[in-house]
Amino acid sequence: MTIHYDEERRIFHVQAKGTSYVMAVSSEGTLLHLYWGQEIQDAGALLGLLQIHRGSPTGPVQPPNADVGTWPHEFPAFGMGDHRSPAYVVQRFDGSIASCLTYVGHRIVPGKPKLPGLPATYVESDEEAETLEIELLDPVLRLRVILRYTAFAQHSAIARSATFINNSDESFQLQRALSASIDMAGADYAFLQLSGAWIRERFVELRQLVPGEQSVYSRSGMSGHKHNPFIALVAPRADEEHGDVYGFSLVYSGNFLAKAEVEPMRQSVRVQIGIHPDDFSWLLEPGASFQSPEAVLVYSDRGIGEMSRTYHRLYRTRLARGRYRDEPRPVLVNNWEATYFNFDADKLVEIAKAGSELGVELFVLDDGWFGKRDSDNCSLGDWYPDPRKLPGGLADVAKRVEACGMQFGIWMEPEMVSPDSDLYRQHPDWCLHVAERPRSERRNQLTLDLSRPDVCDFIVEAVSNVLHSAPIRYVKWDMNRPMTEVGSATLPPERQRETAHRYMLGLYDVLERITTAFPDVLFESCASGGGRFDPGMLYYMPQTWTSDNTDAVSRLKIQYGTSIVYPASSMGAHVSAVPNHQMHRLTPLSFRGHVAMSGNFGYELDLSRFTAEERELAKQQVAAYKSIRSLVQFGDFYRLLSPFEGNETAWMFVSAQQDEAYMAYFRVFPDPLQPVRRLRLRGLRESTYYRIEETGEVYLGELLMRVGMNMPLMDGDYQSVTMRLRKV
Ligand code: DGJ
């Protein structure tokens, strides 16, 4: 890892592990993008290649103004010749939005500076990374822009962000402030995105780029179920194991835009990611600054699989924080699908007791314990226990759960308020709303206005009171509606369009304060399942409830798609009852167990109603999971067969030393006369012998990876097999 500036040729060469990222300053001071990809040594030679851009002169660093629209810009402006999508837009007091940035200077610092108020990747020592800060200036606006690039020594990743500073004595409106923009030469790429809906999150979609714009986005105030804040460009012939892949992931939990704009002659593609400009504007007063969220760019020359593993390692070790980053996550049982709102303390203890007999470690009390909440139509905001259900309060039920030998955890939805709640009756202006418009309810609830410091203080106090009231070791932090009428009672008209981003800053502040005050509590985020499964939330909470769809067959696709960016240690995965409550499908307990064991394992059903046979199997599942837990939660993940391509799914986890592995294979339906499946493993050491624990067979890694191993013959629907490999 190094960052080098060639003074003579005015070239920046940012080198992270295995990758080079190169920029040049033109004779006019424009910052140009030259290259991003496999590591190169002679970045200076890239200048010659700039000539391939149509209309550019032979002196590559002297682009004439007329051709500025074809040049590869590093942080493109609007209105002065480049008609492609800008990285930022500023409206001046006179209404104009033309802008142009030129290079002023730069500095290279060891390590990685923090991003004020925002989640971001981090380092634990300065040797882990180096950061380049390039300062650009629009001399008319007197707008300074600092572009920040952190190169990681251990990861093929570059973290980017931009700071906008108003150096003038007039205010202006920042109408667009993306985190990263990059003009890549050529456009022969496929666009990889993770898209879906509630109970169908993060399905893998791949489409060939065509001229024009293609994008994924959220305007719902949360990163959302529809698209994840991530895209990748996949080079021709690249696949899971081979070829060039370029990932773009945004460390943010609100509205986002991720897009690729292909030039009509397919000469180049402009890739951008950042806050969605549709519901954004920021008044920059003289001297004020605005910080964009961080975008994490990952390059892989070994296909989509290696890109994923880079994100996994980086996000697991240098995005997630706190005690549980490195600690095994407890096996839990959650009462949501077991009881919904219909429970009392005795019922909860009955489930906890049954769980403890199986070896489950944590009992989670889900929705319905507070206010007078017997359905989803009231009480959000009234965070005190319902005496009808919990006569002894939380402390009593927690004590009884602990007496069963288990830890106690709880569900909360602190960002919300029910119109039927004491909180709303006292503070009707505390929710997001717009004057003279109805307050649209979703799931009978409104969103608290976290752009307001007083509302944030209330949330911190309410959550803290609950956490102080009982020995609570885990919190499921839910958020169950998209935002509408995004306006704030306290902001002036010229700042109303700051509300959505101010909400996120408020949320991050709340999460920082709470997670700092309760370092021993494990936090899991949730938004109607996987509606806010993003790197921003992972900074505060190391795991997320992956989806409200607990059907094991559906989960194959959901967990596979999620793994494109996010590590298994971030995915909550539970065994639920059959017929499944979302899909009404009947799958065997063993299949459900195997699917859930590939994430943070737990149960979400009434364990006290298991038959003796089910109890025995569940006991074995819990023990088996505990024996592979560190592999799953901290190992390297290899996808072997995709559920998006057929009836079978397979993946495996390999320890960092490559001395242990765990493989899971799933076949949804039988095929008549289906040939034996020969499965090639990945990630092992070629010259190491491995024993397969289940069969006692010993094979060389080379054979397991090049030739493969036969999956056993299996009859019937919903079959699965797992194998544990150990170095001999
Ligand atoms: C949505 C979550 O995704 C579910 O797991 C459950 O906690 C419900 N909310 C409770 O209202």
XYZ file of C-alpha atoms and ligand atoms in Angstrom:
739
model
C 0.000 0.000 0.000
C 1.420 3.386 -0.980
C 0.174 6.672 -2.266
C 2.594 8.377 -4.586
C 2.498 11.780 -6.243
C 4.665 12.299 -9.342
C 5.362 16.037 -9.168
C 6.678 16.316 -12.661
C 3.804 14.626 -14.418
C 1.253 15.550 -11.760
C 0.044 11.991 -11.343
C -1.464 10.442 -8.212
C -0.958 6.711 -7.848
C -3.023 5.196 -5.031
C -2.065 1.576 -4.389
C -4.109 -0.604 -2.075
C -3.469 -4.350 -1.791
C -3.330 -5.650 -5.359
C -4.934 -2.617 -6.966
C -3.882 0.699 -8.506
C -5.998 3.810 -8.772
C -4.484 6.600 -10.842
C -5.420 10.252 -11.403
C -3.698 13.123 -13.178
C -3.942 16.881 -13.013
C -4.253 18.437 -16.478
C -2.369 21.572 -17.497
C -5.562 23.508 -16.802
C -5.826 22.007 -13.336
C -8.662 19.547 -14.044
C -8.455 16.341 -12.032
C -8.730 13.431 -14.462
C -9.257 9.756 -13.824
C -6.709 7.550 -15.583
C -7.073 4.038 -14.275
C -8.468 1.693 -11.664
C -7.756 -2.024 -11.716
C -5.044 -4.569 -11.227
C -1.903 -3.164 -9.648
C 0.537 -1.530 -12.088
C 3.967 -0.063 -11.528
C 4.413 2.587 -14.224
C 1.432 4.868 -13.749
C 3.116 7.599 -15.825
C 2.708 5.532 -18.970
C -1.049 5.900 -18.623
C -0.859 9.472 -19.839
C -0.259 8.245 -23.371
C -3.440 6.210 -23.277
C -5.553 9.295 -22.708
C -5.164 10.012 -26.398
C -7.701 7.330 -27.196
C -10.403 9.656 -25.996
C -12.090 11.071 -29.026
C -11.186 14.649 -29.731
C -8.412 14.909 -27.217
C -5.128 16.426 -28.320
C -1.856 14.582 -28.451
C -0.620 16.380 -25.387
C -2.811 14.298 -23.105
C -2.811 16.572 -20.122
C -3.983 19.578 -22.116
C -7.632 18.933 -22.866
C -9.212 21.807 -24.808
C -12.337 23.127 -23.177
C -14.495 22.108 -26.096
C -13.800 18.452 -25.415
C -14.263 18.528 -21.692
C -17.406 16.483 -22.197
C -15.469 13.425 -23.311
C -12.684 13.551 -20.790
C -12.464 11.156 -17.857
C -13.228 13.406 -14.906
C -12.550 12.450 -11.339
C -15.222 14.655 -9.787
C -17.343 16.107 -12.595
C -19.110 19.446 -12.354
C -22.200 20.669 -14.162
C -22.833 23.329 -16.745
C -19.398 23.954 -18.232
C -19.089 21.487 -21.047
C -19.463 18.041 -19.551
C -23.072 17.031 -20.125
C -22.869 13.733 -18.336
C -24.104 13.211 -14.799
C -22.348 15.560 -12.339
C -20.873 14.496 -9.000
C -22.108 17.677 -7.334
C -24.345 20.654 -8.099
C -24.244 23.990 -6.302
C -26.798 26.725 -6.761
C -25.428 30.214 -6.218
C -27.399 33.193 -4.855
C -27.939 34.372 -8.475
C -29.613 31.054 -9.328
C -26.789 29.752 -11.536
C -25.509 26.216 -11.194
C -22.471 26.271 -13.505
C -19.345 25.179 -11.703
C -15.838 23.984 -12.373
C -13.203 22.629 -10.009
C -9.452 22.914 -10.366
C -6.647 21.354 -8.415
C -5.209 23.424 -5.589
C -3.102 21.013 -3.583
C -3.057 17.757 -1.705
C -1.711 16.006 1.350
C -0.991 12.391 2.136
C -1.525 11.288 5.728
C -0.896 7.965 7.451
C -3.921 5.974 8.583
C -7.488 7.106 8.024
C -9.106 10.238 9.481
C -12.597 9.819 10.957
C -15.638 11.107 9.112
C -17.429 13.411 11.533
C -20.899 12.124 12.417
C -20.950 9.389 9.818
C -20.295 5.654 9.859
C -17.154 4.640 7.977
C -14.468 2.026 7.738
C -11.612 2.600 10.173
C -8.101 1.466 10.984
C -6.641 0.456 14.315
C -3.114 1.588 13.512
C -1.629 3.995 10.986
C 0.215 1.148 9.254
C -3.088 -0.272 8.035
C -3.815 2.482 5.538
C -2.780 5.746 3.972
C -5.071 8.591 2.980
C -4.798 11.080 0.155
C -6.720 14.333 0.387
C -6.944 16.310 -2.835
C -8.146 19.873 -2.598
C -10.114 21.337 -5.501
C -11.500 24.842 -5.844
C -14.189 26.610 -7.813
C -12.649 30.102 -7.783
C -15.893 31.880 -8.657
C -18.034 30.203 -6.024
C -15.104 29.904 -3.666
C -16.235 26.387 -3.047
C -13.514 24.045 -1.812
C -13.938 20.328 -2.297
C -11.691 17.842 -0.539
C -11.669 14.404 -2.150
C -10.478 11.732 0.234
C -9.007 8.355 -0.790
C -7.942 5.775 1.766
C -5.894 2.838 0.494
C -5.883 -0.245 2.722
C -2.752 -2.375 3.054
C -4.672 -5.583 3.745
C -7.670 -5.096 1.471
C -8.055 -4.429 -2.206
C -10.268 -1.518 -1.268
C -10.267 2.252 -1.505
C -12.598 4.312 0.667
C -13.709 7.585 -0.897
C -15.656 10.595 0.295
C -15.961 14.299 -0.418
C -16.111 17.365 1.810
C -17.674 20.576 0.486
C -16.591 23.825 2.130
C -18.027 27.263 1.486
C -15.094 29.674 1.525
C -17.086 32.638 0.245
C -19.119 35.196 2.128
C -22.380 34.165 0.493
C -24.587 31.167 1.209
C -25.304 28.627 -1.471
C -27.346 25.485 -1.877
C -25.569 22.218 -2.364
C -28.130 20.325 -4.424
C -26.147 17.221 -5.148
C -23.144 15.880 -3.265
C -22.216 12.377 -4.346
C -19.536 10.399 -2.562
C -17.692 9.015 -5.571
C -17.650 9.328 -9.319
C -15.347 7.528 -11.673
C -15.028 7.564 -15.459
C -13.851 4.160 -16.573
C -12.549 3.594 -20.090
C -14.757 1.321 -22.195
C -18.230 0.150 -21.270
C -18.152 -3.556 -21.885
C -19.385 -4.499 -18.443
C -22.363 -6.134 -16.830
C -24.110 -4.205 -14.056
C -24.575 -6.274 -10.905
C -27.217 -5.155 -8.439
C -29.041 -6.589 -5.428
C -32.740 -5.892 -5.785
C -36.026 -7.197 -4.473
C -38.821 -6.409 -2.086
C -40.025 -7.209 1.428
C -39.597 -10.987 2.039
C -37.541 -11.176 -1.167
C -34.520 -9.019 -0.439
C -31.246 -8.715 -2.362
C -31.822 -10.965 -5.332
C -28.832 -11.051 -7.645
C -29.544 -9.237 -10.931
C -27.025 -8.900 -13.709
C -27.615 -6.903 -16.898
C -25.362 -5.797 -19.699
C -24.612 -2.085 -19.742
C -26.095 -0.154 -22.663
C -25.693 3.487 -23.675
C -27.534 5.807 -21.341
C -28.134 5.680 -17.626
C -28.888 2.621 -15.529
C -29.283 2.915 -11.812
C -30.501 1.575 -8.504
C -31.713 3.885 -5.775
C -33.812 4.556 -2.731
C -36.059 7.541 -2.106
C -37.877 5.974 0.852
C -35.707 7.467 3.591
C -34.100 4.093 4.293
C -31.697 2.099 2.166
C -34.741 -0.070 1.590
C -35.940 -3.461 0.428
C -35.968 -2.569 -3.248
C -32.292 -2.047 -3.960
C -29.194 -2.337 -1.841
C -26.727 0.605 -1.794
C -24.288 -1.373 -3.867
C -23.462 -2.047 -7.511
C -20.620 -3.786 -9.296
C -19.297 -3.724 -12.824
C -18.391 -7.168 -14.057
C -15.957 -7.438 -16.979
C -16.624 -9.722 -19.959
C -16.070 -13.397 -19.139
C -15.666 -12.600 -15.446
C -17.607 -14.928 -13.167
C -17.637 -16.084 -9.565
C -13.987 -17.132 -9.675
C -12.359 -15.267 -12.523
C -11.973 -11.868 -14.062
C -12.212 -8.203 -13.171
C -14.989 -6.995 -10.920
C -15.398 -3.465 -9.533
C -17.611 -3.034 -6.472
C -19.177 0.203 -5.190
C -20.777 0.132 -1.762
C -22.159 3.100 0.145
C -21.776 3.309 3.910
C -25.153 4.957 4.395
C -28.649 3.921 5.486
C -30.865 6.504 3.813
C -31.759 7.607 0.277
C -29.074 6.669 -2.202
C -28.299 6.626 -5.888
C -25.887 4.220 -7.579
C -25.651 4.547 -11.317
C -23.701 3.853 -14.450
C -23.892 6.209 -17.397
C -22.577 4.777 -20.624
C -21.435 7.203 -23.284
C -23.359 6.641 -26.566
C -20.281 5.335 -28.403
C -19.535 3.053 -25.410
C -16.239 4.838 -25.066
C -16.547 5.142 -21.317
C -18.818 4.565 -18.373
C -19.305 7.000 -15.520
C -20.091 5.196 -12.272
C -21.420 7.193 -9.341
C -22.685 6.525 -5.860
C -23.931 8.760 -3.072
C -26.931 10.370 -1.419
C -29.912 10.499 -3.780
C -30.255 14.109 -4.933
C -34.053 13.967 -5.302
C -34.825 14.646 -1.661
C -31.651 16.479 -0.771
C -30.356 19.995 -0.634
C -28.031 21.579 1.897
C -27.702 25.254 2.700
C -23.997 25.966 2.989
C -23.494 29.199 4.863
C -20.149 31.023 4.692
C -17.510 28.921 6.399
C -19.776 25.868 6.677
C -18.939 22.448 5.317
C -20.794 19.312 4.273
C -19.401 15.810 4.518
C -20.594 13.112 2.109
C -20.964 9.515 3.300
C -18.191 7.087 2.449
C -18.154 4.896 -0.629
C -16.054 1.740 -0.505
C -14.612 0.707 -3.862
C -13.361 -2.857 -4.125
C -11.436 -4.306 -7.022
C -11.120 -8.034 -7.656
C -9.182 -9.789 -10.396
C -10.586 -13.111 -9.185
C -14.226 -12.659 -9.892
C -17.274 -11.799 -7.851
C -16.278 -14.266 -5.130
C -13.061 -12.459 -4.263
C -14.837 -9.089 -4.354
C -17.301 -10.451 -1.802
C -14.569 -11.820 0.427
C -12.812 -8.440 0.394
C -16.021 -6.715 1.487
C -16.618 -9.425 4.084
C -13.178 -9.076 5.665
C -13.216 -5.307 5.594
C -16.757 -4.920 6.904
C -16.368 -7.665 9.501
C -13.123 -6.322 10.926
C -12.920 -2.634 10.065
C -16.523 -1.460 9.802
C -18.297 -3.443 12.506
C -17.164 -2.373 15.947
C -17.486 -3.234 19.590
C -17.214 -6.307 21.704
C -19.202 -8.558 19.388
C -17.110 -7.791 16.336
C -14.747 -10.588 17.344
C -16.910 -12.538 19.772
C -19.049 -15.510 18.760
C -22.680 -14.469 18.484
C -25.109 -16.336 20.747
C -27.599 -18.909 19.473
C -30.971 -17.333 20.157
C -34.661 -18.052 20.231
C -37.016 -15.217 19.334
C -40.699 -15.377 20.265
C -42.089 -13.370 17.303
C -43.309 -16.175 15.070
C -43.980 -18.312 18.174
C -46.518 -15.994 19.791
C -46.762 -12.711 17.868
C -48.477 -10.292 20.293
C -50.157 -13.010 22.274
C -47.998 -13.963 25.261
C -47.491 -13.521 28.958
C -44.431 -13.948 31.144
C -45.141 -17.636 31.777
C -45.339 -18.379 28.067
C -42.040 -16.598 27.442
C -40.338 -18.496 30.216
C -41.739 -21.755 28.868
C -40.086 -21.076 25.480
C -36.864 -19.976 27.147
C -36.770 -23.112 29.269
C -37.282 -25.331 26.238
C -34.496 -23.395 24.499
C -32.067 -23.761 27.343
C -32.559 -27.546 27.275
C -31.418 -27.489 23.653
C -28.345 -25.374 24.351
C -29.808 -22.090 23.059
C -28.021 -19.176 24.727
C -30.230 -16.116 24.398
C -33.959 -15.515 24.608
C -35.313 -12.535 22.650
C -38.609 -10.936 23.585
C -39.951 -9.400 20.377
C -42.739 -6.885 19.733
C -45.727 -6.486 22.079
C -44.231 -6.150 25.593
C -44.893 -2.412 26.100
C -47.743 0.083 26.355
C -50.985 -1.721 25.581
C -49.776 -3.282 22.376
C -51.893 -6.293 21.431
C -51.559 -5.563 17.734
C -49.507 -3.254 15.550
C -51.949 -0.362 15.895
C -50.701 1.383 19.040
C -48.118 2.190 21.719
C -44.891 2.759 19.764
C -43.118 5.430 21.800
C -44.531 4.260 25.151
C -41.559 2.196 26.186
C -42.746 0.857 29.537
C -43.742 -2.780 30.100
C -47.382 -3.794 29.804
C -48.422 -4.951 33.322
C -51.108 -7.223 31.884
C -48.467 -9.338 30.125
C -45.467 -8.703 32.353
C -46.770 -8.044 35.872
C -43.237 -8.097 37.290
C -41.894 -5.876 34.512
C -38.874 -6.628 32.368
C -36.596 -7.253 35.322
C -38.732 -10.117 36.544
C -39.049 -11.882 33.204
C -35.339 -11.339 32.514
C -34.512 -12.871 35.888
C -36.682 -15.887 35.169
C -35.081 -16.329 31.745
C -31.640 -16.061 33.307
C -32.662 -18.677 35.856
C -33.119 -21.036 32.887
C -29.451 -20.442 32.073
C -30.066 -18.044 29.209
C -29.404 -14.399 28.475
C -32.289 -12.027 27.914
C -32.775 -9.720 24.920
C -35.459 -7.374 23.755
C -37.089 -5.819 20.672
C -37.597 -2.080 20.282
C -38.621 0.227 17.461
C -37.310 3.526 18.818
C -37.572 5.627 15.643
C -41.360 5.301 15.472
C -44.485 6.606 17.137
C -48.044 5.275 17.015
C -50.749 7.943 16.695
C -52.416 6.004 19.494
C -49.690 6.525 22.083
C -49.039 8.810 25.019
C -45.933 10.053 23.249
C -47.883 11.227 20.207
C -50.589 12.826 22.334
C -47.891 14.799 24.163
C -45.756 15.662 21.127
C -47.785 15.628 17.906
C -45.090 17.681 16.152
C -42.335 15.149 16.870
C -43.043 13.121 13.742
C -41.939 13.833 10.189
C -44.706 15.846 8.550
C -45.485 18.616 6.106
C -47.985 21.370 6.938
C -51.414 21.027 5.292
C -50.647 17.463 4.185
C -52.013 14.318 5.768
C -49.614 12.311 7.910
C -49.548 9.086 5.945
C -49.455 6.064 8.177
C -47.768 2.803 7.310
C -48.381 -0.143 9.618
C -50.436 2.369 11.665
C -47.378 4.366 12.612
C -45.496 7.588 11.969
C -41.768 8.240 11.839
C -40.232 10.317 14.610
C -38.326 13.334 13.342
C -34.726 12.408 14.093
C -33.508 15.591 12.458
C -34.511 17.201 15.784
C -31.986 17.012 18.632
C -34.782 16.967 21.260
C -36.346 13.892 19.630
C -32.942 12.198 19.492
C -32.423 12.937 23.187
C -35.809 11.417 23.969
C -34.891 8.222 22.110
C -31.537 7.909 23.855
C -33.233 8.371 27.204
C -36.114 5.986 26.476
C -33.832 3.204 25.221
C -31.356 3.764 28.057
C -34.151 3.549 30.645
C -35.257 0.210 29.217
C -31.699 -1.121 29.122
C -31.076 -0.003 32.706
C -34.320 -1.560 33.917
C -33.271 -5.189 33.469
C -30.251 -7.332 32.586
C -30.712 -6.935 28.820
C -27.876 -8.371 26.741
C -29.285 -7.960 23.256
C -31.462 -5.441 21.404
C -33.268 -5.977 18.106
C -33.591 -2.415 16.763
C -36.488 -2.455 14.333
C -37.801 0.164 11.870
C -40.979 -0.724 10.074
C -41.984 1.883 7.579
C -40.629 3.969 4.724
C -40.720 7.739 5.154
C -43.400 9.997 3.712
C -44.041 13.745 4.067
C -40.386 14.206 4.903
C -40.431 17.602 6.563
C -39.488 18.900 9.984
C -41.361 21.316 12.248
C -38.153 22.984 13.342
C -36.304 23.625 10.097
C -36.753 26.875 8.106
C -38.123 26.590 4.540
C -34.679 26.822 2.948
C -33.548 23.833 4.985
C -36.588 21.560 4.652
C -34.862 19.434 2.032
C -32.115 18.695 4.527
C -34.569 16.696 6.634
C -33.910 13.248 5.147
C -30.141 13.502 5.587
C -30.454 15.246 8.953
C -32.608 12.276 10.008
C -29.708 9.951 9.199
C -27.236 12.143 11.075
C -29.627 12.148 14.029
C -30.013 8.378 13.862
C -26.259 7.841 13.695
C -25.775 10.157 16.668
C -28.396 8.237 18.655
C -26.808 4.906 17.767
C -23.341 6.157 18.652
C -24.506 7.357 22.051
C -26.443 4.211 22.878
C -23.913 1.669 21.662
C -21.146 3.533 23.484
C -23.153 3.647 26.700
C -24.006 -0.084 26.506
C -20.864 -1.747 25.150
C -21.873 -5.198 26.404
C -25.197 -5.269 24.608
C -25.339 -7.038 21.252
C -27.393 -4.923 18.829
C -29.102 -6.370 15.766
C -30.721 -3.991 13.293
C -33.901 -4.761 11.428
C -36.281 -2.910 9.129
C -39.273 -5.132 8.335
C -36.620 -7.779 7.899
C -33.882 -6.673 5.517
C -35.056 -3.157 4.643
C -31.964 -1.491 6.056
C -29.289 -4.104 5.495
C -26.476 -1.702 4.738
C -22.917 -0.875 5.811
C -24.088 2.236 7.694
C -26.088 0.162 10.161
C -23.318 -2.439 10.430
C -20.993 0.225 11.824
C -23.197 0.441 14.913
C -24.764 -3.012 14.978
C -22.690 -5.977 13.828
C -25.689 -7.988 12.674
C -28.979 -7.463 10.842
C -32.195 -9.468 10.607
C -31.796 -10.639 7.030
C -35.438 -10.963 6.016
C -38.920 -11.434 7.427
C -39.098 -14.421 5.113
C -37.965 -17.366 7.246
C -38.861 -20.034 4.679
C -35.679 -22.052 4.187
C -36.036 -22.314 0.405
C -36.557 -18.561 0.039
C -33.668 -17.972 2.390
C -31.250 -19.723 0.017
C -31.596 -16.893 -2.485
C -31.860 -14.159 0.125
C -28.741 -15.263 2.012
C -26.832 -15.965 -1.198
C -27.667 -12.509 -2.579
C -26.835 -10.835 0.735
C -23.448 -12.576 0.736
C -22.422 -10.672 -2.388
C -21.456 -7.816 -0.055
C -22.151 -8.770 3.546
C -20.415 -11.374 5.735
C -22.309 -14.298 7.266
C -21.614 -12.805 10.704
C -23.961 -9.957 9.769
C -26.918 -12.174 8.819
C -29.567 -13.236 11.325
C -30.903 -16.645 10.233
C -33.566 -18.554 12.177
C -35.321 -21.886 11.980
C -39.068 -21.247 11.987
C -42.173 -23.429 12.153
C -43.828 -25.291 9.277
C -45.994 -24.664 7.399
C -43.859 -21.558 7.085
C -45.747 -18.374 7.983
C -44.735 -16.437 4.873
C -44.550 -19.113 2.139
C -46.758 -21.801 3.728
C -44.175 -24.358 2.677
C -43.319 -27.528 4.569
C -39.622 -28.241 4.763
C -37.821 -30.728 7.014
C -36.266 -29.449 10.227
C -32.843 -30.652 9.079
C -33.038 -28.535 5.888
C -34.226 -25.489 7.837
C -31.391 -26.000 10.294
C -28.729 -26.262 7.617
C -29.886 -23.059 5.931
C -29.986 -21.113 9.202
C -26.601 -22.441 10.308
C -24.962 -20.449 7.517
C -25.620 -17.206 9.403
C -26.163 -16.146 13.019
C -28.166 -19.170 14.001
C -31.368 -19.135 16.006
C -34.944 -20.351 16.297
C -38.120 -18.399 15.834
C -40.877 -20.791 16.886
C -42.431 -22.216 20.018
C -39.694 -24.607 21.129
C -41.918 -25.901 23.925
C -44.110 -27.519 21.285
C -41.376 -29.588 19.660
C -41.942 -33.349 19.647
C -39.321 -35.510 21.358
C -37.818 -36.305 17.950
C -37.655 -32.626 16.947
C -36.134 -31.776 20.298
C -33.394 -34.321 19.752
C -32.627 -33.037 16.270
C -32.640 -29.399 17.423
C -30.238 -30.288 20.223
C -27.891 -31.774 17.638
C -28.311 -28.690 15.447
C -27.361 -26.331 18.256
C -24.324 -28.448 19.143
C -23.308 -28.725 15.483
C -23.652 -24.979 15.014
C -21.535 -24.240 18.061
C -18.806 -26.441 16.611
C -18.777 -24.552 13.289
C -19.737 -21.147 14.672
C -16.323 -19.540 14.442
C -15.874 -20.831 10.887
C -19.212 -19.411 9.799
C -18.874 -16.144 11.643
C -15.195 -15.461 11.017
C -14.135 -17.683 8.106
C -13.827 -16.914 4.394
C -16.955 -17.550 2.375
C -16.985 -19.299 -1.013
C -20.127 -19.646 -3.105
C -20.171 -22.920 -5.046
C -23.620 -23.253 -6.654
C -26.108 -20.448 -7.131
C -29.820 -20.814 -6.311
C -30.411 -18.223 -9.023
C -29.125 -20.634 -11.628
C -30.839 -23.856 -10.671
C -32.256 -26.208 -8.151
C -29.105 -26.572 -6.096
C -27.207 -24.253 -3.811
C -23.838 -24.813 -2.212
C -21.370 -22.702 -0.300
C -18.541 -23.165 2.102
C -16.621 -21.454 4.874
C -12.847 -21.813 5.199
C -10.761 -20.811 8.212
C -8.123 -18.108 7.737
C -5.347 -20.724 8.088
C -7.154 -22.983 5.573
C -6.983 -25.881 7.988
C -10.726 -26.243 8.513
C -13.776 -25.880 6.320
C -17.520 -26.346 6.422
C -19.573 -27.004 3.286
C -23.354 -26.943 2.913
C -25.178 -28.310 -0.131
C -28.928 -27.921 -0.727
C -31.173 -29.464 -3.360
C -34.712 -28.121 -3.448
C -36.445 -30.677 -5.706
C -35.400 -34.072 -7.013
C -34.845 -34.432 -10.733
C -35.731 -37.739 -12.376
C -32.528 -39.674 -13.049
C -30.482 -36.798 -11.742
C -26.795 -37.567 -12.219
C -24.541 -37.593 -9.198
C -23.536 -34.070 -8.344
C -19.798 -33.661 -8.387
C -19.043 -30.528 -6.403
C -15.729 -28.722 -6.677
C -14.711 -27.070 -3.430
C -12.850 -23.782 -3.146
C -10.523 -21.966 -0.833
C -8.544 -24.997 0.411
C -4.804 -25.512 0.269
C -3.908 -27.631 -2.745
C -1.150 -29.553 -0.990
C -2.985 -30.231 2.268
C -4.822 -33.439 3.097
C -8.283 -32.960 4.571
C -10.381 -35.476 6.455
C -14.116 -35.316 5.882
C -15.483 -35.808 9.357
C -18.808 -37.318 8.307
C -17.267 -40.091 6.192
C -13.704 -40.382 7.449
C -12.393 -40.076 3.870
C -9.128 -38.214 3.347
C -8.406 -36.231 0.177
C -5.806 -33.802 -1.009
C -7.080 -30.226 -1.327
C -6.005 -30.289 -4.944
C -8.398 -33.159 -5.667
C -11.274 -31.599 -3.755
C -10.912 -28.371 -5.704
C -9.918 -29.583 -9.171
C -11.907 -32.800 -9.385
C -14.499 -32.282 -6.713
C -16.420 -34.643 -4.506
C -19.637 -36.523 -5.050
C -22.673 -35.427 -3.124
C -24.577 -38.358 -1.642
C -27.661 -39.626 -3.465
C -30.725 -38.148 -1.787
C -34.421 -38.798 -2.263
C -37.288 -36.369 -2.008
C -37.756 -32.628 -1.752
C -35.679 -30.227 0.353
C -32.541 -32.264 0.832
C -29.352 -30.944 2.303
C -25.994 -32.236 3.368
C -23.170 -30.577 5.247
C -19.561 -31.609 5.548
C -16.834 -30.657 7.919
C -13.260 -30.812 6.668
C -10.173 -30.764 8.834
C -6.530 -30.718 7.902
C -4.968 -34.104 8.621
C -40.659 -6.653 11.765
C -39.527 -7.589 12.014
O -38.829 -7.828 10.847
C -40.065 -8.866 12.621
O -39.038 -9.793 12.818
C -40.746 -8.544 13.924
O -39.810 -8.064 14.844
C -41.838 -7.517 13.683
N -41.344 -6.367 12.990
C -42.453 -7.091 14.972
O -43.360 -6.087 14.798
